PDB file of C-alpha atoms in Angstrom:
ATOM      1  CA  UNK M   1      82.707 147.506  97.343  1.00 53.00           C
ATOM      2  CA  UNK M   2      83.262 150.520  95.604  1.00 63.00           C
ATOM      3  CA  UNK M   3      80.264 153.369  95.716  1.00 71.00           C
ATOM      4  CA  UNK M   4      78.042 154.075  92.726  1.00 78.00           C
ATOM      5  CA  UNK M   5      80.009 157.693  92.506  1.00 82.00           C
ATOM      6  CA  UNK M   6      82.655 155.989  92.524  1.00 81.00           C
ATOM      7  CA  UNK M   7      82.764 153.858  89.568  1.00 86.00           C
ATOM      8  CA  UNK M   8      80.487 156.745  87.655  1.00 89.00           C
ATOM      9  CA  UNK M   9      83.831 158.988  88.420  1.00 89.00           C
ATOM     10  CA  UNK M  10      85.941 156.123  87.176  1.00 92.00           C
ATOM     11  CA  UNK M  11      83.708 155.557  83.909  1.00 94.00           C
ATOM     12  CA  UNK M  12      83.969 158.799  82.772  1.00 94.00           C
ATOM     13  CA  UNK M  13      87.746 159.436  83.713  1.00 95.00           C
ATOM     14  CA  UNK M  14      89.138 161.667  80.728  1.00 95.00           C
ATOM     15  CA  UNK M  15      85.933 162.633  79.355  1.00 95.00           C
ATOM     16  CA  UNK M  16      86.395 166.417  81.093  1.00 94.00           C
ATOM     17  CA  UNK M  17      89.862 166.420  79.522  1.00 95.00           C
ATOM     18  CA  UNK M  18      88.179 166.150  76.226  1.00 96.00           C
ATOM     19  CA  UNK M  19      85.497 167.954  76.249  1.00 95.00           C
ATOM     20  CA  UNK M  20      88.137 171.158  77.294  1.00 95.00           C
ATOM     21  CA  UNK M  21      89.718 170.853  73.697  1.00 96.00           C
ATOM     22  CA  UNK M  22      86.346 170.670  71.953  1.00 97.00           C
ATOM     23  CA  UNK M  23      83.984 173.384  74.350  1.00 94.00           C
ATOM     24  CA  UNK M  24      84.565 176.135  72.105  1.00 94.00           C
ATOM     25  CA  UNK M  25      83.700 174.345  69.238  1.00 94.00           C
ATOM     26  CA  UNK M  26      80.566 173.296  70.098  1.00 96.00           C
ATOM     27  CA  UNK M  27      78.189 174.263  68.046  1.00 95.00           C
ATOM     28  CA  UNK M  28      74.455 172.060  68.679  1.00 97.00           C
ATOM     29  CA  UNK M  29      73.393 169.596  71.333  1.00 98.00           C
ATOM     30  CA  UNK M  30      73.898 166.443  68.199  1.00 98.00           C
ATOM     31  CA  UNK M  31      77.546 167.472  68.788  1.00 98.00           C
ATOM     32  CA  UNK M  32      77.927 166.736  72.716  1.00 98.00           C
ATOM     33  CA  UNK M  33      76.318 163.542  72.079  1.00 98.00           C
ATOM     34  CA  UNK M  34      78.704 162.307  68.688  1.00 99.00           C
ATOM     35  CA  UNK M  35      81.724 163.329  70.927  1.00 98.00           C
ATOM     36  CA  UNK M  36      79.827 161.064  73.815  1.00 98.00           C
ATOM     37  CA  UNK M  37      79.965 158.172  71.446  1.00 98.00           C
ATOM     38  CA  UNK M  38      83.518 159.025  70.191  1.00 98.00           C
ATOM     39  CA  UNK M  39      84.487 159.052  74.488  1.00 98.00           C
ATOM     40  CA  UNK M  40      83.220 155.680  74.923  1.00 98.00           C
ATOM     41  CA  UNK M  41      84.614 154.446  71.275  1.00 98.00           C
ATOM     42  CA  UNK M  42      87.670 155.405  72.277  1.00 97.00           C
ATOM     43  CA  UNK M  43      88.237 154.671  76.050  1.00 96.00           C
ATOM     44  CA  UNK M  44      86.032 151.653  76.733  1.00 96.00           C
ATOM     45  CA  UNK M  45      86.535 149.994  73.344  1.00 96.00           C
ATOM     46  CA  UNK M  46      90.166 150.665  72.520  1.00 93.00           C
ATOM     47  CA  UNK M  47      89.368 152.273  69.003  1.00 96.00           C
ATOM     48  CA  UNK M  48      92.162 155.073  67.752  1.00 96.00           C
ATOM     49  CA  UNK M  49      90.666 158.266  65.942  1.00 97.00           C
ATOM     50  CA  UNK M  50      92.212 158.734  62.162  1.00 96.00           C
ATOM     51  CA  UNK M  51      90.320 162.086  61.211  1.00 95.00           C
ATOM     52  CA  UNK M  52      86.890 162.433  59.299  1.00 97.00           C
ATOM     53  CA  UNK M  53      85.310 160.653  55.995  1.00 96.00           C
ATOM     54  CA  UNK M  54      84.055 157.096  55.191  1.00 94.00           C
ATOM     55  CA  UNK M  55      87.502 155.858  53.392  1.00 93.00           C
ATOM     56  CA  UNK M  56      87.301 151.940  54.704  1.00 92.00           C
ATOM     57  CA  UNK M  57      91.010 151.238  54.267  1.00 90.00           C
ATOM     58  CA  UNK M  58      93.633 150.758  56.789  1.00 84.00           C
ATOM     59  CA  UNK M  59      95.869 154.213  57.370  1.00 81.00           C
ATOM     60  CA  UNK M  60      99.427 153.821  57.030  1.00 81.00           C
ATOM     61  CA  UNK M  61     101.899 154.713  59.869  1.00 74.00           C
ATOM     62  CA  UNK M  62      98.573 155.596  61.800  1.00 73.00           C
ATOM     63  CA  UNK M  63      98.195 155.379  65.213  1.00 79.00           C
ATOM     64  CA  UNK M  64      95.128 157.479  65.723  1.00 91.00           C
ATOM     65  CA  UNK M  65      94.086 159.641  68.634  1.00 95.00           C
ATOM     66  CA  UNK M  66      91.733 159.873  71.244  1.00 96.00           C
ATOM     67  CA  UNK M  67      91.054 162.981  70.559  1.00 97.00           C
ATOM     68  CA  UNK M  68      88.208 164.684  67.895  1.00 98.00           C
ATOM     69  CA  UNK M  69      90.259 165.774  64.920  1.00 96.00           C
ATOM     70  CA  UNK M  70      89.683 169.001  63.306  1.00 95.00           C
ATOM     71  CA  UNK M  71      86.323 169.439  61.487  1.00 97.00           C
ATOM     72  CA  UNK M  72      84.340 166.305  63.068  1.00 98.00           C
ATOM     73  CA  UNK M  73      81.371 168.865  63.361  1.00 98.00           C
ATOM     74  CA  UNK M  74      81.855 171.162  60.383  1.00 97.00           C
ATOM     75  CA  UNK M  75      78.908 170.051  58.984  1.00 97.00           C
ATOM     76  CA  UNK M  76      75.717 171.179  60.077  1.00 96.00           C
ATOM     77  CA  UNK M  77      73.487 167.606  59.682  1.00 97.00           C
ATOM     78  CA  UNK M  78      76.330 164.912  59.338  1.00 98.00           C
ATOM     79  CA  UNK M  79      79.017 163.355  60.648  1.00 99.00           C
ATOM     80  CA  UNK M  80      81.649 161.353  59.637  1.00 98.00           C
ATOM     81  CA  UNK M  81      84.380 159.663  62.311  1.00 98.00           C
ATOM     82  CA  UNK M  82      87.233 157.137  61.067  1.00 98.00           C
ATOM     83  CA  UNK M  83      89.096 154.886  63.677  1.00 97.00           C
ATOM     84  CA  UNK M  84      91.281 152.191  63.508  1.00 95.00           C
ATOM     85  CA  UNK M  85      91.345 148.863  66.125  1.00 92.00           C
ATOM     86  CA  UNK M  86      92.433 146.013  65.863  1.00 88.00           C
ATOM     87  CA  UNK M  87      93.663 146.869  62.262  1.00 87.00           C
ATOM     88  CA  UNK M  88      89.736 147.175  61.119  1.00 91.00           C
ATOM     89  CA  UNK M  89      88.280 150.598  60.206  1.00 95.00           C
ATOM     90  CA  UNK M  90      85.459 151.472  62.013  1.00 97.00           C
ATOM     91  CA  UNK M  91      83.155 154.236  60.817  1.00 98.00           C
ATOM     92  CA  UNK M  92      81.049 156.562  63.158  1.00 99.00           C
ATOM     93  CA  UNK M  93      78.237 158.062  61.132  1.00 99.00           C
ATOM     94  CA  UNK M  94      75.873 160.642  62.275  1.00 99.00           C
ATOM     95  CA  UNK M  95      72.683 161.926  60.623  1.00 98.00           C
ATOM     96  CA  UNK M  96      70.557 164.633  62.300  1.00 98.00           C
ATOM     97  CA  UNK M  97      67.273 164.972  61.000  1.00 95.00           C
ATOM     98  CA  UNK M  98      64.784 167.814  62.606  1.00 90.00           C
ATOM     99  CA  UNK M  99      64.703 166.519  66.477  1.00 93.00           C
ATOM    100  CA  UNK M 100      66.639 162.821  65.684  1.00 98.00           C
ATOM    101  CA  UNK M 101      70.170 162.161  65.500  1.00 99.00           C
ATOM    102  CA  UNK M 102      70.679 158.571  63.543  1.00 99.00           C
ATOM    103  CA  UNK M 103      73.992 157.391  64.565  1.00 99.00           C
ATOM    104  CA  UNK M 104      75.726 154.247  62.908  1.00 98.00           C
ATOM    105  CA  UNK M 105      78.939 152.234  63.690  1.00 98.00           C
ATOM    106  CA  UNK M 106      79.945 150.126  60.691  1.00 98.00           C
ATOM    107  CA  UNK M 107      83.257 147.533  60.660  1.00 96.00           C
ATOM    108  CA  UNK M 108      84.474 147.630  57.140  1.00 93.00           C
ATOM    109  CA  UNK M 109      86.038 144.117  57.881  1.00 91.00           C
ATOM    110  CA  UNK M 110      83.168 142.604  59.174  1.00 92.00           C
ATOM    111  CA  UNK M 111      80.103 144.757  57.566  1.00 94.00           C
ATOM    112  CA  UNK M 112      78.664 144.804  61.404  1.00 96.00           C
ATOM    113  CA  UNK M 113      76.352 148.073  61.536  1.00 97.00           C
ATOM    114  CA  UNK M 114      74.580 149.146  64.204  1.00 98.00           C
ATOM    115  CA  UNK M 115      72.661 152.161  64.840  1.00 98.00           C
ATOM    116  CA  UNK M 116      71.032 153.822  67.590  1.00 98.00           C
ATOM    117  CA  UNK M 117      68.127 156.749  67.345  1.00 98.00           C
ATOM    118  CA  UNK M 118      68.246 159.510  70.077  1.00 98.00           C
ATOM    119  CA  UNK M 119      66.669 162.854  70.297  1.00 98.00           C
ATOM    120  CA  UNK M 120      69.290 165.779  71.301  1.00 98.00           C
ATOM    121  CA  UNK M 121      67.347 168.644  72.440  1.00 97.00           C
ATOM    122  CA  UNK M 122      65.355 166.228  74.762  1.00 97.00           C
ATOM    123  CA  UNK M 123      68.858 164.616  76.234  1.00 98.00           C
ATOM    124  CA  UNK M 124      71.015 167.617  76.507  1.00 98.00           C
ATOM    125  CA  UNK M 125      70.383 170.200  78.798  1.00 97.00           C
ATOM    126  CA  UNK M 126      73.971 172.449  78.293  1.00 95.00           C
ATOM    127  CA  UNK M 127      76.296 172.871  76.180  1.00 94.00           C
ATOM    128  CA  UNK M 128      78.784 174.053  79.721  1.00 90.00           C
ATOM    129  CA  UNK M 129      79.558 172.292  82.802  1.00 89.00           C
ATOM    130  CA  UNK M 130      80.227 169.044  84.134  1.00 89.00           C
ATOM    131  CA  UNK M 131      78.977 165.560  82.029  1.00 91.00           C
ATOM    132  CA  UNK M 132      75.667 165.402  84.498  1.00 91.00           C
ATOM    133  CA  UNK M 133      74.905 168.997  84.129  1.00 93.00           C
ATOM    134  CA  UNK M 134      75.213 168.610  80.476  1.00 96.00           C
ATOM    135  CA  UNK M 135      73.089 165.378  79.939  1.00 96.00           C
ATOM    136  CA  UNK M 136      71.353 164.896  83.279  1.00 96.00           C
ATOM    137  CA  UNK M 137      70.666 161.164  82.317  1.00 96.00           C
ATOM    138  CA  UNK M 138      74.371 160.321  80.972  1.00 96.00           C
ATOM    139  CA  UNK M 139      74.392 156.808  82.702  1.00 95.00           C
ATOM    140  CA  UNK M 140      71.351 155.756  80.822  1.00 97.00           C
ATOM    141  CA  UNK M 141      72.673 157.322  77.265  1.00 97.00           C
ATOM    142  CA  UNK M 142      76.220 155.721  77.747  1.00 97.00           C
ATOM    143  CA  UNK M 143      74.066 152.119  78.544  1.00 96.00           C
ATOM    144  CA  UNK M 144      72.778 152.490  75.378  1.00 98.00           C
ATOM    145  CA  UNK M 145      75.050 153.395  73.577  1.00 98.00           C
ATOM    146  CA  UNK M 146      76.615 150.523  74.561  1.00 97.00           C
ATOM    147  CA  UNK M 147      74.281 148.093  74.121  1.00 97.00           C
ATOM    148  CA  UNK M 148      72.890 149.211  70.949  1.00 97.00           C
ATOM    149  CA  UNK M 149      75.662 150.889  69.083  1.00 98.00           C
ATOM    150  CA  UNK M 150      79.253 149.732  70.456  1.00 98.00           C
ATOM    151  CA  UNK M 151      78.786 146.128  71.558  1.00 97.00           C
ATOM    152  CA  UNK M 152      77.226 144.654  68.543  1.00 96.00           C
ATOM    153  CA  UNK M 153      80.047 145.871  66.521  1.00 96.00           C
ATOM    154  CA  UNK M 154      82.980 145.161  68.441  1.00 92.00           C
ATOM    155  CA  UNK M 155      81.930 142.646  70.962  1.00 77.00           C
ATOM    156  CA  UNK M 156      84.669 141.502  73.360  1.00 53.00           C
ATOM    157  CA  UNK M 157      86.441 144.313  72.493  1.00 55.00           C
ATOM    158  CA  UNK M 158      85.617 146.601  75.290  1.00 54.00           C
ATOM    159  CA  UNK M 159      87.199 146.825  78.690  1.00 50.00           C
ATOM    160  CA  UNK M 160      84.934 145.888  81.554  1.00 46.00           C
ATOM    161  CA  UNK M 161      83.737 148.281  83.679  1.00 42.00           C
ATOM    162  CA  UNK M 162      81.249 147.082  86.212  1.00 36.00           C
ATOM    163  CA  UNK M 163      79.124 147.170  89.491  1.00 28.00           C
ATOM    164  CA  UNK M 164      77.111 145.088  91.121  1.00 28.00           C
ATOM    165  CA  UNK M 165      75.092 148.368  92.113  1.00 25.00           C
ATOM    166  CA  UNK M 166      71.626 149.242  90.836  1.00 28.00           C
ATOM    167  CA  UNK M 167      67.949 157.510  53.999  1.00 34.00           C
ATOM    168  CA  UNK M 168      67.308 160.477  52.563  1.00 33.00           C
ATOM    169  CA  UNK M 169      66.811 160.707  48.807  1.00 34.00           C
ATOM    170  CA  UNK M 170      69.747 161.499  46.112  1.00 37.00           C
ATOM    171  CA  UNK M 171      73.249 160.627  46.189  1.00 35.00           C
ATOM    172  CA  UNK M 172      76.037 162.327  47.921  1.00 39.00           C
ATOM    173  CA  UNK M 173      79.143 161.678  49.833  1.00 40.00           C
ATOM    174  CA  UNK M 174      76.704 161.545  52.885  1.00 41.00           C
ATOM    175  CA  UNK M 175      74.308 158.952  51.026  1.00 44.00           C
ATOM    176  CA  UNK M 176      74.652 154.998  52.876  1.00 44.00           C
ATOM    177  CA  UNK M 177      71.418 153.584  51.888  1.00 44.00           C
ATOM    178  CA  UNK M 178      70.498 151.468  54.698  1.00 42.00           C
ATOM    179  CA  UNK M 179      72.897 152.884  57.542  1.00 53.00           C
ATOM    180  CA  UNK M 180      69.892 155.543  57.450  1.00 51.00           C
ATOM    181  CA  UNK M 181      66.907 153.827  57.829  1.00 50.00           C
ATOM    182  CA  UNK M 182      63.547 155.940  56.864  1.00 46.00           C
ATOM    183  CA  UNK M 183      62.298 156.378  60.208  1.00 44.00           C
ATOM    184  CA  UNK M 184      58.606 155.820  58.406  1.00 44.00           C
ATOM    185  CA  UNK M 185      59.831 152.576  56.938  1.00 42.00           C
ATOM    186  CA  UNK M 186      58.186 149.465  58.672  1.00 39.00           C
ATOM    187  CA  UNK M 187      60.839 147.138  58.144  1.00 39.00           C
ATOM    188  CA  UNK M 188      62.912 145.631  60.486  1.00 43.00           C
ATOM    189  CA  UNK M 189      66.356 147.404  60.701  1.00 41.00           C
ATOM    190  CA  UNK M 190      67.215 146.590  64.545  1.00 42.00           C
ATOM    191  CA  UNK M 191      70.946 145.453  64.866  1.00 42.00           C
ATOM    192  CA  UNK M 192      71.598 142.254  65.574  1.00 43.00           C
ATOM    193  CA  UNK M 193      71.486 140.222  69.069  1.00 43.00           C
ATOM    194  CA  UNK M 194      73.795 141.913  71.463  1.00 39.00           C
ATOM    195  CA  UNK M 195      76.668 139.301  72.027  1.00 40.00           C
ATOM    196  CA  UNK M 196      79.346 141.469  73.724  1.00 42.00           C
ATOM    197  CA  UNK M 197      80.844 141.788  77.103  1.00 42.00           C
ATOM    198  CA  UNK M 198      78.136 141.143  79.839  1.00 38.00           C
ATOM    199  CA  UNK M 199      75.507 144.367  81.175  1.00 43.00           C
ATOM    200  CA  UNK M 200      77.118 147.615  82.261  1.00 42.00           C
ATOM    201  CA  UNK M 201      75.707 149.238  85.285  1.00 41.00           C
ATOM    202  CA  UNK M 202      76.684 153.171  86.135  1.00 53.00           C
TER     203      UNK M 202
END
């Protein structure tokens, strides 16, 4: 059976290689934690990145990257993420607000949205150094990413990687209504009953 090391190296195979060609760039602890979510988009769910905005329809002679394209973090409160799989647009949507980044994963074929609320400064320790040096509780963050962002949009989609070890107001360009829940609001905006591949354990 393989160690717990060893399928934690094997989970996060490539992630150094992309974090080199976005380190400089880094400008805020939401940003390690969008291009976290773009890692696992990419590698564990097969998605290809097509650059930045919310256009929903299907890039032409396209194949994507799994790289961050130019930009992605421009913006000092949002983000906006375009990928193509299985010739569906997905959109990866970020929203920091004061201590909480609001990020959202919407299939324009489907409508499936999830979203998942996390708090940067309290997650991410560095901005240099390895993945556990620079979110000491990575396992835990990818698991929910997972569960709460990534598998109720593209369930069965992912590969399997396993153990058996332990809204603001306004309109803008940035403006999608209920993607952004009011964190005050009382009603319900959970995402729907996780129906993907089974648990993931790091």
């Amino acid at each position: 059976m393989a160690s717990k090391s060893h399928m934690f190296g094997t989970f996060f195979y490539g992630w150094d290689m992309l974090l080199k060609t976005i380190q400089s760039h880094l400008n805020k602890k939401a940003d390690l934690l969008m291009a976290l979510a773009h890692f696992l988009l990419t590698k564990h769910y097969h998605a290809y990145c097509v650059g930045i905005g919310d256009d929903k329809t299907v890039p032409e002679q396209e194949s994507g990257s799994e790289l961050l394209p130019e930009l992605w973090n421009d913006d000092e409160t949002n983000y906006e993420l375009r990928y193509v799989s299985n010739n569906n647009v997905l959109l990866l949507l970020g929203r920091l607000t004061e201590d909480t980044l609001i990020i959202n994963l919407l299939n324009s074929n489907t409508k499936k949205v999830s979203n998942i609320c996390i708090e940067p400064e309290t997650l991410v320790a560095a901005l240099q150094g390895d993945v556990s040096t620079l979110v000491p509780k990575v396992s835990e963050i990818a698991t929910r990413f997972r569960k709460e962002l990534l598998d109720p949009v593209i369930k069965g989609n992912s590969s399997e990687v396993t153990t058996q070890t332990a809204a603001l107001p306004g309109r803008s360009r940035y403006d999608y209504g209920f993607l952004f829940p009011n964190r005050n609001s009382t009603s319900d905006h959970r995402p729907p009953p996780r129906r993907g591949p089974p648990d993931y354990y790091l």
